[in-house]
Every structure is written in structure tokens, then in C-alpha cells.
Coordinates of C-alpha atoms in Angstrom, one line a residue:
M1 CA -8.1 -84.5 -8.3
A2 CA -7.4 -86.3 -5.5
L3 CA -6.3 -82.7 -4.0
V4 CA -9.3 -81.5 -5.1
T5 CA -11.7 -84.4 -3.6
W6 CA -9.6 -83.5 -0.1
A7 CA -10.5 -79.6 0.2
Y8 CA -14.6 -80.5 -1.1
L9 CA -14.4 -82.1 1.8
V10 CA -12.8 -80.7 4.7
Y11 CA -14.5 -78.2 2.8
L12 CA -18.3 -79.9 3.7
A13 CA -16.6 -80.8 7.0
L14 CA -15.7 -77.7 8.4
P15 CA -18.4 -75.7 9.2
I16 CA -20.2 -78.9 11.0
A17 CA -17.0 -79.1 13.0
L18 CA -17.0 -75.6 14.1
L19 CA -20.9 -75.6 15.2
G20 CA -19.5 -78.4 17.3
I21 CA -16.7 -75.9 19.2
G22 CA -18.7 -73.4 19.4
S23 CA -21.2 -75.9 21.4
L24 CA -18.4 -76.2 23.7
G25 CA -16.9 -73.1 24.2
E26 CA -18.4 -71.3 26.4
S27 CA -17.9 -67.6 25.9
W28 CA -17.0 -67.6 20.9
T29 CA -16.5 -64.1 20.2
N30 CA -14.7 -61.6 17.5
T31 CA -11.9 -64.9 17.3
L32 CA -11.3 -67.6 14.8
L33 CA -12.3 -70.0 18.0
P34 CA -14.2 -70.1 21.6
S35 CA -12.6 -69.5 24.6
G36 CA -13.3 -72.3 27.7
L37 CA -14.3 -75.2 28.1
T38 CA -18.3 -76.3 28.3
G39 CA -21.5 -78.0 28.3
E40 CA -24.4 -76.0 29.6
W41 CA -25.0 -74.8 26.4
Y42 CA -27.6 -78.0 25.8
R43 CA -28.4 -78.0 28.9
A44 CA -29.9 -74.5 28.1
V45 CA -31.7 -75.5 25.0
L46 CA -33.2 -79.1 26.9
D47 CA -34.4 -76.4 29.8
D48 CA -35.6 -73.6 27.0
P49 CA -39.8 -74.3 27.2
S50 CA -39.8 -72.9 22.9
F51 CA -37.0 -75.5 21.6
V52 CA -38.4 -78.2 23.9
R53 CA -42.1 -77.4 21.9
A54 CA -40.2 -77.2 18.7
F55 CA -38.3 -80.6 19.0
W56 CA -41.7 -82.4 19.7
T57 CA -44.0 -80.2 17.1
S58 CA -40.7 -80.9 14.7
L59 CA -41.4 -84.8 15.5
R60 CA -45.2 -85.3 15.8
V61 CA -44.9 -83.4 11.7
T62 CA -42.7 -86.0 10.9
G63 CA -44.3 -89.2 11.7
A64 CA -48.3 -87.7 10.5
T65 CA -46.0 -87.3 7.8
C66 CA -44.6 -90.5 6.9
I67 CA -48.7 -91.9 8.0
V68 CA -49.8 -90.0 4.8
A69 CA -46.9 -90.9 3.4
A70 CA -47.0 -94.2 3.6
L71 CA -51.3 -94.1 2.8
I72 CA -51.0 -92.4 -0.8
G73 CA -47.6 -93.0 -2.3
L74 CA -48.3 -97.1 -1.7
P75 CA -51.0 -97.2 -3.7
L76 CA -50.2 -94.6 -6.3
A77 CA -46.8 -96.7 -7.1
Y78 CA -48.4 -99.7 -6.9
A79 CA -51.4 -98.5 -9.8
A80 CA -47.9 -97.0 -11.4
V81 CA -45.9 -100.4 -11.6
T82 CA -48.7 -102.7 -12.7
S83 CA -50.7 -101.1 -15.0
G84 CA -49.2 -102.3 -17.7
R85 CA -48.5 -99.3 -19.6
R86 CA -46.0 -97.8 -19.1
S87 CA -47.2 -94.3 -20.5
A88 CA -49.1 -94.9 -16.4
S89 CA -46.1 -94.6 -14.8
R90 CA -44.0 -91.3 -16.8
L91 CA -47.3 -89.6 -15.9
V92 CA -45.8 -90.6 -12.3
R93 CA -42.3 -89.7 -12.3
L94 CA -43.8 -86.2 -13.9
V95 CA -46.1 -85.4 -11.2
M96 CA -43.7 -86.3 -8.3
L97 CA -40.5 -83.9 -10.6
V98 CA -42.8 -80.5 -9.3
P99 CA -42.8 -79.9 -5.9
V100 CA -39.7 -81.5 -6.8
A101 CA -38.8 -78.3 -9.9
A102 CA -40.3 -75.5 -8.0
P103 CA -39.1 -73.1 -5.3
E104 CA -39.9 -73.9 -1.6
I105 CA -40.5 -69.7 -1.6
T106 CA -43.0 -70.5 -4.4
L107 CA -45.0 -73.1 -2.8
G108 CA -45.4 -70.9 0.6
F109 CA -46.5 -68.3 -1.5
G110 CA -49.4 -70.7 -2.8
F111 CA -50.0 -72.0 0.7
I112 CA -50.7 -69.2 1.9
I113 CA -52.7 -67.6 -0.8
A114 CA -54.7 -70.8 -1.3
F115 CA -55.4 -71.9 3.0
S116 CA -55.9 -67.3 4.1
T117 CA -59.1 -67.2 3.0
A118 CA -62.2 -67.7 4.2
T119 CA -63.8 -70.2 2.2
T120 CA -60.1 -72.6 3.2
P121 CA -58.9 -70.9 6.3
W122 CA -56.9 -73.2 7.7
L123 CA -53.4 -71.1 7.0
G124 CA -51.1 -72.2 10.0
S125 CA -53.0 -75.4 11.3
F126 CA -51.0 -78.9 12.4
F127 CA -52.2 -80.6 9.2
L128 CA -51.6 -77.9 7.2
L129 CA -48.3 -78.1 7.6
V130 CA -48.3 -81.7 7.1
A131 CA -50.5 -81.7 3.8
G132 CA -47.2 -79.4 2.8
H133 CA -45.0 -81.7 4.1
V134 CA -46.3 -84.9 3.0
L135 CA -45.9 -82.3 -0.9
L136 CA -41.5 -82.1 -0.1
T137 CA -41.5 -84.8 0.9
L138 CA -43.8 -87.4 -1.1
P139 CA -41.3 -88.1 -4.2
Y140 CA -39.2 -89.4 -3.1
L141 CA -40.6 -92.4 -0.8
V142 CA -42.8 -92.5 -4.6
A143 CA -40.1 -92.3 -6.6
T144 CA -38.4 -95.3 -4.8
L145 CA -40.8 -97.5 -4.8
M146 CA -41.6 -97.1 -8.3
N147 CA -38.0 -98.3 -8.3
D148 CA -37.7 -101.1 -6.5
M149 CA -41.3 -102.7 -7.2
A150 CA -39.3 -102.5 -11.2
A151 CA -36.4 -104.3 -10.1
L152 CA -37.8 -106.9 -8.2
K153 CA -40.8 -107.5 -11.2
L154 CA -43.5 -106.8 -9.3
G155 CA -46.0 -107.0 -11.4
E156 CA -44.3 -110.7 -12.8
L157 CA -44.1 -111.2 -10.2
E158 CA -49.0 -110.7 -9.5
A159 CA -48.9 -111.7 -12.5
A160 CA -47.7 -114.8 -12.2
A161 CA -49.7 -115.7 -8.9
G162 CA -53.0 -114.6 -10.1
S163 CA -52.8 -117.1 -13.3
L164 CA -52.2 -119.1 -9.7
G165 CA -55.1 -118.2 -9.1
A166 CA -54.7 -115.7 -5.7
G167 CA -56.9 -112.6 -6.0
F168 CA -56.2 -110.0 -5.1
W169 CA -55.9 -109.2 -1.4
R170 CA -53.9 -113.5 -1.6
R171 CA -51.3 -111.4 -4.1
L172 CA -51.1 -108.2 -1.6
I173 CA -50.5 -110.3 1.0
D174 CA -48.0 -112.4 -0.1
I175 CA -46.5 -110.7 -2.6
V176 CA -46.7 -106.7 -2.5
V177 CA -46.2 -105.8 1.5
P178 CA -43.4 -109.2 1.1
V179 CA -42.0 -107.2 -1.3
S180 CA -42.1 -103.5 -1.0
A181 CA -41.6 -103.4 2.4
T182 CA -38.0 -102.6 2.9
S183 CA -38.5 -100.4 0.1
L184 CA -41.3 -98.9 2.4
L185 CA -39.6 -98.0 4.9
T186 CA -36.3 -96.8 3.3
G187 CA -38.4 -94.1 1.9
L188 CA -40.6 -93.2 5.0
V189 CA -36.8 -92.5 7.4
T190 CA -35.8 -90.4 3.7
V191 CA -39.3 -88.9 4.6
A192 CA -39.1 -88.6 8.2
A193 CA -34.6 -87.0 7.9
I194 CA -36.2 -84.7 4.8
S195 CA -39.1 -83.7 7.2
I196 CA -37.5 -83.0 10.5
G197 CA -34.8 -80.5 8.6
E198 CA -37.4 -79.0 6.6
F199 CA -38.1 -74.8 7.2
Q200 CA -38.4 -72.5 3.9
L201 CA -42.6 -74.0 3.8
S202 CA -42.6 -74.7 7.9
N203 CA -41.6 -71.0 8.4
L204 CA -44.3 -69.2 6.2
I205 CA -47.3 -71.5 6.6
A206 CA -47.2 -72.6 10.4
G207 CA -49.2 -71.2 13.4
F208 CA -47.2 -69.7 15.9
L209 CA -48.1 -73.3 18.5
D210 CA -47.2 -75.4 16.3
R211 CA -43.6 -74.3 14.8
T212 CA -41.2 -77.1 14.2
Y213 CA -37.0 -76.7 15.6
P214 CA -35.5 -76.0 11.8
I215 CA -38.4 -72.3 13.2
V216 CA -37.2 -72.0 16.4
L217 CA -33.8 -72.6 16.3
L218 CA -33.7 -69.6 13.6
Q219 CA -34.4 -67.2 16.8
A220 CA -31.4 -68.7 18.5
F221 CA -28.4 -66.8 16.6
Y222 CA -30.0 -64.1 17.5
G223 CA -28.6 -64.9 21.0
A224 CA -25.7 -66.7 22.8
T225 CA -23.2 -68.1 19.4
G226 CA -23.0 -70.8 22.5
F227 CA -26.5 -71.7 22.0
A228 CA -27.4 -71.7 19.1
C229 CA -24.2 -74.2 18.3
A230 CA -26.2 -76.4 20.5
A231 CA -29.2 -76.2 19.8
T232 CA -28.4 -77.0 15.5
V233 CA -26.2 -79.6 16.8
I234 CA -28.7 -81.2 18.2
L235 CA -30.4 -81.0 14.5
L236 CA -27.5 -82.3 13.2
V237 CA -27.0 -85.0 14.9
L238 CA -31.0 -86.7 13.8
S239 CA -30.6 -85.1 10.8
L240 CA -27.9 -87.5 10.4
L241 CA -29.1 -90.5 12.3
T242 CA -32.0 -90.7 10.1
G243 CA -30.2 -90.1 6.8
T244 CA -27.9 -93.3 7.9
A245 CA -30.5 -95.0 8.6
A246 CA -31.2 -94.6 5.0
A247 CA -29.1 -95.6 3.2
T248 CA -28.5 -98.3 5.6
L249 CA -31.8 -99.3 4.2
S250 CA -30.8 -98.3 0.3
A251 CA -28.5 -100.7 0.5
A252 CA -30.1 -103.4 1.9
T253 CA -32.2 -103.6 -0.8
K254 CA -30.2 -103.3 -3.8
R255 CA -28.8 -106.7 -2.1
E256 CA -31.6 -108.5 -2.1
S257 CA -32.9 -106.8 -5.7
A258 CA -29.3 -108.7 -6.5
S259 CA -29.7 -111.7 -4.7

């Protein structure tokens, strides 16, 4: 089992390592490893207007996705957990499974059909791209919030506060926000990590001026290998940073719940 585990880890790490090596190689053509050593490929990516624009577009889309997901996800999770009915919680979880279970290409074609008509001519717009990212990432945020709210017994805390005369806004400020803050932040970091690397749906519905980083990254592989590797490493580092932040916050939430 140890041998299989190590073989699997090497299998996962090898492509990432080759990307890093390729991003620093001067030339890589029909050889196992690149020749030469240079950092010019990173400079070339940073000097490319299309990649710079796409990078900032990805950050804008991710930021907007986090805001919209928080505005929808927090009330939805709160209502499901505190409703007192298991059917409501199960219904929310079932609905949230649909975007996860459905292939992204299916969702993309659905967006194309629904939003390319004379009545809804929004295909290629920035807000539709954000809506697509919200659709894909909201289930992860809602699941995180609902699980943590249930583990921290938010419903019981609210009931106790209500029995002592606390109104809705007092319970919201003194109980709901403090209890949900860490969970919300954890979920939003996960949302950001998924949004930054999302490609399939974005490639189908994004407009030319709102192409995200993963979309233009595909074009890099039709050019110099070192350039493509450097551009991929930049995206990989950004995704790893957000993923690590999500894991750290999740661990902190579990420790808080245990205490």
C-alpha cells in the first residue's frame, strides 16, 4: 500500500514539476527535459497585454462571484438550518447538488440557448459570466455554511436567545454573524479557488473582452512551450494559495467547533 501511495503521489507531482522545469527552460523541443535556464518566459507573460487583461478579468470575476455567492448563500443556509424542518434542509442540499452533478458543458450549452435570444441577449456579458461562476460555486459555500451551522448548533443558540427576549436583529448581530464568520470566509476562499481555475463554462459563455485567464491560457500552448509553462505555473500558484487558505480556515473552523 505504501508503494502504491508513493507511486500515486509521484504521478500527481510529476506533471507539476515538469511545468516548473519547462517554465525555466530556454528551449524544449522533442527532449525529455528542456535545455538552458532562463526566467524570460515569466517576463514575457507579464508583458503580454492579453494575459494581463485576462488575469485582472479573472480577479474581477472571482471577486464578484464571492460577493454574490455570499449574499445568496448565507441567507439560504441560515433559512435551511434554522427552519426546524429536515425537509427544508434536504431540499436545499438536493437543489445544490444539481450544478455539481451536471456536466459543465451541459450547463454551458444551456446558457447559450437561454441567453442568446432577442429577449435575453446577454451571452458574452460580464454579469452572465459571474452568474455562471456563482452557479458552479454556490453549492460548496452553502454546504460549508450548513454543515458548520449545524455543528455549532446555531438553531439552538438562536432559540435560547429568543427565549430571553432577543429580537431578530439582535440575534443576527450577536449570534449568527459571529458563528458564521469563519465558515463564510472558509467557503468564500473555496469559491475563489474554484472560480479562478474555471474553464469549461467560461470558455462557452465569456465575451472576447471578458476572457478569463484559463481561457487565454489554452492559446499559449499553440506557441512557445516555455511561455505556456510559465503562464500555467502562475495560475497554479494562485490556485494553490487560495486552496491552502481554504484548508487552513477549514481546520480552524473544526477546532472551533470541537472546543
